[in-house]
Each structure stands twice: as structure tokens, then as C-alpha cells.
């Protein structure tokens, strides 16, 4: 009986260590919880462009209601996803589905992949762009400007603009 329990314990340990992790090149959820500023600073050291946009892509999930004590399930962590840059796009120029997903009639200017620490960079000409995150085959964006522009980012000559997009699936 003791041997059977030991084997079961070892099997469960290996399952939790190896079987439940995300992709090997993606951060473990919660690894950077409440420490996104440190991650952002770390990622700034990876910048190799002199003009365009760069940032850290994170995913926020769980119950993020104010909770007293250690029982919060709210987590924010970096993720590896495709960042899709479009010409500046307004709400009137896009078809919105499921509240934060969009269908855009324009062609993307550029697509780049974020790494396991959420870092991405995109070399762009001066101008204003809309930035989307490709998640499960859908374009995600969760902010607008005063003119209805979706996830707008302005790129100036010889400037690297920081834009930290977030996939936000948390409950508030």
C-alpha cells in the first residue's frame, strides 16, 4: 500500500510539473503577478529599433474585484501572441463583435510576435496606428481615444513609442 501511494504521489508530482504547463516558450501564469513594471523595465533592454513601437504584452484574468486577504485569483502575466498593426482605425471603420473583438476591412501594416516575456517591437514610419492582439484567431483591442480610434499609437520621427497592450479577461 505504501509503495502504491509513493508511485501515485510521484506520478501526480510529474503531472503537475510537466503535464499542465503552457507552451515551453510562454511564461507561467502568475510568474509576474503585481510585478509588470519590473518586467517592462527588463524588456526595454531588448529594444533594437530606433523608430516605431515597443512594449510588453500581458494577459490579465481571474477575479480582480477588491479582495482582502490572499484569496484573490487575479493574475497578470506576459504572453506570446501576434501583435497586428493597422492604419489608424476608428470604431466606425471596424465591425465590433463580442465587445472587444474586431473585423477590419483594411490590410495590416505589420505583424510581429511577442516573446515569452511579452516583449515585442515594430519598426514603423511616422504616423498614427491601431494596434490589435491576435488571440484565438480574433483581433482584440480594449481602448479607444476621444475620436473613437481603436488602440491608437502615434509614431514620431526617430522615436520609439512604448505601448503595453493587455488581453483583459478579468472580472471586475
CSV table of C-alpha atoms in Angstrom, one decimal:
chain,number,residue,atom,x,y,z
A,1,UNK,CA,0.0,0.0,0.0
A,2,UNK,CA,2.8,2.4,0.9
A,3,UNK,CA,4.5,1.7,-2.4
A,4,UNK,CA,1.3,2.3,-4.3
A,5,UNK,CA,0.9,5.7,-2.6
A,6,UNK,CA,4.5,6.6,-3.3
A,7,UNK,CA,4.0,5.8,-7.0
A,8,UNK,CA,0.8,7.8,-7.1
A,9,UNK,CA,2.5,10.7,-5.4
A,10,UNK,CA,5.4,10.6,-7.8
A,11,UNK,CA,3.0,10.4,-10.8
A,12,UNK,CA,1.0,13.3,-9.6
A,13,UNK,CA,4.1,15.4,-9.0
A,14,UNK,CA,5.4,14.7,-12.5
A,15,UNK,CA,1.9,15.5,-13.9
A,16,UNK,CA,1.8,18.9,-12.2
A,17,UNK,CA,5.4,19.7,-13.1
A,18,UNK,CA,5.3,18.6,-16.8
A,19,UNK,CA,1.7,18.0,-17.9
A,20,UNK,CA,-0.1,21.2,-17.0
A,21,UNK,CA,2.3,23.9,-18.2
A,22,UNK,CA,1.6,26.2,-21.0
A,23,UNK,CA,3.8,26.2,-24.1
A,24,UNK,CA,7.5,26.0,-23.1
A,25,UNK,CA,8.1,29.4,-24.6
A,26,UNK,CA,5.3,31.1,-22.7
A,27,UNK,CA,5.6,32.4,-19.2
A,28,UNK,CA,3.8,30.6,-16.4
A,29,UNK,CA,0.6,32.4,-15.3
A,30,UNK,CA,1.2,34.4,-12.2
A,31,UNK,CA,5.0,34.5,-12.6
A,32,UNK,CA,4.9,38.3,-12.8
A,33,UNK,CA,1.8,39.0,-10.9
A,34,UNK,CA,1.8,42.5,-9.5
A,35,UNK,CA,5.3,43.0,-11.0
A,36,UNK,CA,4.6,44.1,-14.5
A,37,UNK,CA,6.7,47.2,-14.1
A,38,UNK,CA,9.8,45.2,-13.4
A,39,UNK,CA,9.0,43.0,-16.5
A,40,UNK,CA,8.5,46.1,-18.6
A,41,UNK,CA,11.9,47.6,-17.5
A,42,UNK,CA,13.6,44.2,-18.2
A,43,UNK,CA,12.1,44.2,-21.7
A,44,UNK,CA,13.2,47.7,-22.5
A,45,UNK,CA,16.8,46.3,-22.6
A,46,UNK,CA,15.8,44.2,-25.7
A,47,UNK,CA,14.9,47.2,-27.9
A,48,UNK,CA,16.9,47.2,-31.2
A,49,UNK,CA,14.9,49.6,-33.2
A,50,UNK,CA,15.2,53.4,-33.3
A,51,UNK,CA,11.7,54.3,-34.6
A,52,UNK,CA,8.4,52.6,-34.1
A,53,UNK,CA,6.6,50.9,-31.2
A,54,UNK,CA,7.6,48.5,-28.5
A,55,UNK,CA,6.1,47.2,-25.4
A,56,UNK,CA,5.2,44.3,-23.1
A,57,UNK,CA,2.0,42.2,-23.9
A,58,UNK,CA,0.3,40.8,-20.8
A,59,UNK,CA,-2.8,38.8,-20.1
A,60,UNK,CA,-5.0,39.6,-17.1
A,61,UNK,CA,-7.5,37.1,-15.8
A,62,UNK,CA,-9.4,35.9,-12.7
A,63,UNK,CA,-11.5,37.8,-10.2
A,64,UNK,CA,-9.9,41.2,-9.8
A,65,UNK,CA,-12.6,42.6,-7.5
A,66,UNK,CA,-11.1,44.2,-4.4
A,67,UNK,CA,-10.5,41.3,-2.1
A,68,UNK,CA,-9.0,41.4,1.4
A,69,UNK,CA,-6.5,38.6,2.0
A,70,UNK,CA,-4.6,36.1,-0.1
A,71,UNK,CA,-7.6,34.6,-1.9
A,72,UNK,CA,-7.5,36.7,-5.0
A,73,UNK,CA,-7.4,34.8,-8.3
A,74,UNK,CA,-6.4,38.0,-10.2
A,75,UNK,CA,-3.3,37.3,-12.3
A,76,UNK,CA,-1.4,39.3,-14.9
A,77,UNK,CA,1.4,37.7,-16.8
A,78,UNK,CA,3.3,38.0,-20.1
A,79,UNK,CA,2.1,36.0,-23.1
A,80,UNK,CA,3.3,35.1,-26.5
A,81,UNK,CA,0.9,36.4,-29.2
A,82,UNK,CA,0.8,38.1,-32.6
A,83,UNK,CA,0.6,41.8,-32.5
A,84,UNK,CA,-1.1,43.2,-35.6
A,85,UNK,CA,-0.6,46.9,-36.5
A,86,UNK,CA,-3.2,48.5,-38.8
A,87,UNK,CA,-3.5,52.1,-40.1
A,88,UNK,CA,-5.3,54.3,-37.6
A,89,UNK,CA,-8.8,52.7,-37.4
A,90,UNK,CA,-11.9,54.1,-35.7
A,91,UNK,CA,-14.9,52.3,-34.3
A,92,UNK,CA,-16.9,53.4,-37.3
A,93,UNK,CA,-14.4,51.7,-39.6
A,94,UNK,CA,-14.5,48.4,-37.9
A,95,UNK,CA,-17.0,45.7,-37.2
A,96,UNK,CA,-17.1,45.0,-33.5
A,97,UNK,CA,-18.0,41.5,-32.2
A,98,UNK,CA,-18.1,40.2,-28.7
A,99,UNK,CA,-17.4,43.6,-27.2
A,100,UNK,CA,-13.6,43.7,-27.7
A,101,UNK,CA,-13.0,41.7,-31.0
A,102,UNK,CA,-12.9,43.4,-34.4
A,103,UNK,CA,-13.1,42.8,-38.1
A,104,UNK,CA,-11.1,45.3,-40.0
A,105,UNK,CA,-11.5,45.9,-43.7
A,106,UNK,CA,-8.0,47.4,-44.1
A,107,UNK,CA,-4.9,45.4,-44.6
A,108,UNK,CA,-2.4,45.3,-41.7
A,109,UNK,CA,0.7,47.4,-41.9
A,110,UNK,CA,2.8,44.9,-40.0
A,111,UNK,CA,2.5,41.8,-37.8
A,112,UNK,CA,5.1,40.8,-35.1
A,113,UNK,CA,5.3,38.1,-32.4
A,114,UNK,CA,5.8,38.9,-28.8
A,115,UNK,CA,8.3,36.6,-27.0
A,116,UNK,CA,7.6,34.5,-23.8
A,117,UNK,CA,8.2,37.7,-21.7
A,118,UNK,CA,5.6,39.5,-23.7
A,119,UNK,CA,8.2,41.7,-25.5
A,120,UNK,CA,7.5,43.0,-29.0
A,121,UNK,CA,8.8,45.7,-31.2
A,122,UNK,CA,7.7,47.0,-34.6
A,123,UNK,CA,9.7,49.3,-36.8
A,124,UNK,CA,7.2,51.8,-38.3
A,125,UNK,CA,7.2,55.0,-40.3
A,126,UNK,CA,5.9,58.2,-38.6
A,127,UNK,CA,2.1,58.2,-38.3
A,128,UNK,CA,-0.8,57.0,-36.2
A,129,UNK,CA,-1.7,53.3,-36.0
A,130,UNK,CA,-4.1,51.0,-34.3
A,131,UNK,CA,-2.7,48.0,-32.5
A,132,UNK,CA,-4.5,44.7,-32.1
A,133,UNK,CA,-3.7,41.4,-30.5
A,134,UNK,CA,-4.4,38.2,-32.3
A,135,UNK,CA,-6.0,35.9,-29.8
A,136,UNK,CA,-7.7,32.6,-30.8
A,137,UNK,CA,-8.0,33.9,-34.4
A,138,UNK,CA,-9.7,37.1,-33.4
A,139,UNK,CA,-8.4,40.7,-33.2
A,140,UNK,CA,-8.5,42.0,-29.6
A,141,UNK,CA,-8.4,45.7,-28.6
A,142,UNK,CA,-9.7,47.3,-25.4
A,143,UNK,CA,-9.1,51.0,-25.6
A,144,UNK,CA,-10.1,54.0,-27.7
A,145,UNK,CA,-9.2,57.6,-27.9
A,146,UNK,CA,-11.5,60.6,-27.9
A,147,UNK,CA,-12.2,60.3,-31.6
A,148,UNK,CA,-13.1,56.6,-31.5
A,149,UNK,CA,-9.7,55.4,-32.6
A,150,UNK,CA,-9.1,51.8,-31.6
A,151,UNK,CA,-5.9,51.2,-29.5
A,152,UNK,CA,-4.2,54.2,-31.1
A,153,UNK,CA,-0.4,54.7,-31.1
A,154,UNK,CA,1.5,57.7,-32.5
A,155,UNK,CA,4.9,57.2,-34.0
A,156,UNK,CA,7.2,60.2,-34.4
A,157,UNK,CA,10.4,60.6,-36.4
A,158,UNK,CA,13.4,58.9,-34.6
A,159,UNK,CA,11.3,58.0,-31.6
A,160,UNK,CA,10.4,54.6,-30.1
A,161,UNK,CA,7.0,54.8,-28.5
A,162,UNK,CA,6.0,52.4,-25.7
A,163,UNK,CA,2.6,50.8,-25.9
A,164,UNK,CA,1.8,48.0,-23.5
A,165,UNK,CA,-1.3,46.1,-24.7
A,166,UNK,CA,-3.2,43.9,-22.4
A,167,UNK,CA,-5.5,41.0,-23.1
A,168,UNK,CA,-8.0,41.6,-20.3
A,169,UNK,CA,-10.3,38.8,-19.4
A,170,UNK,CA,-10.6,39.6,-15.7
A,171,UNK,CA,-13.8,40.1,-13.8
A,172,UNK,CA,-14.1,43.5,-12.0
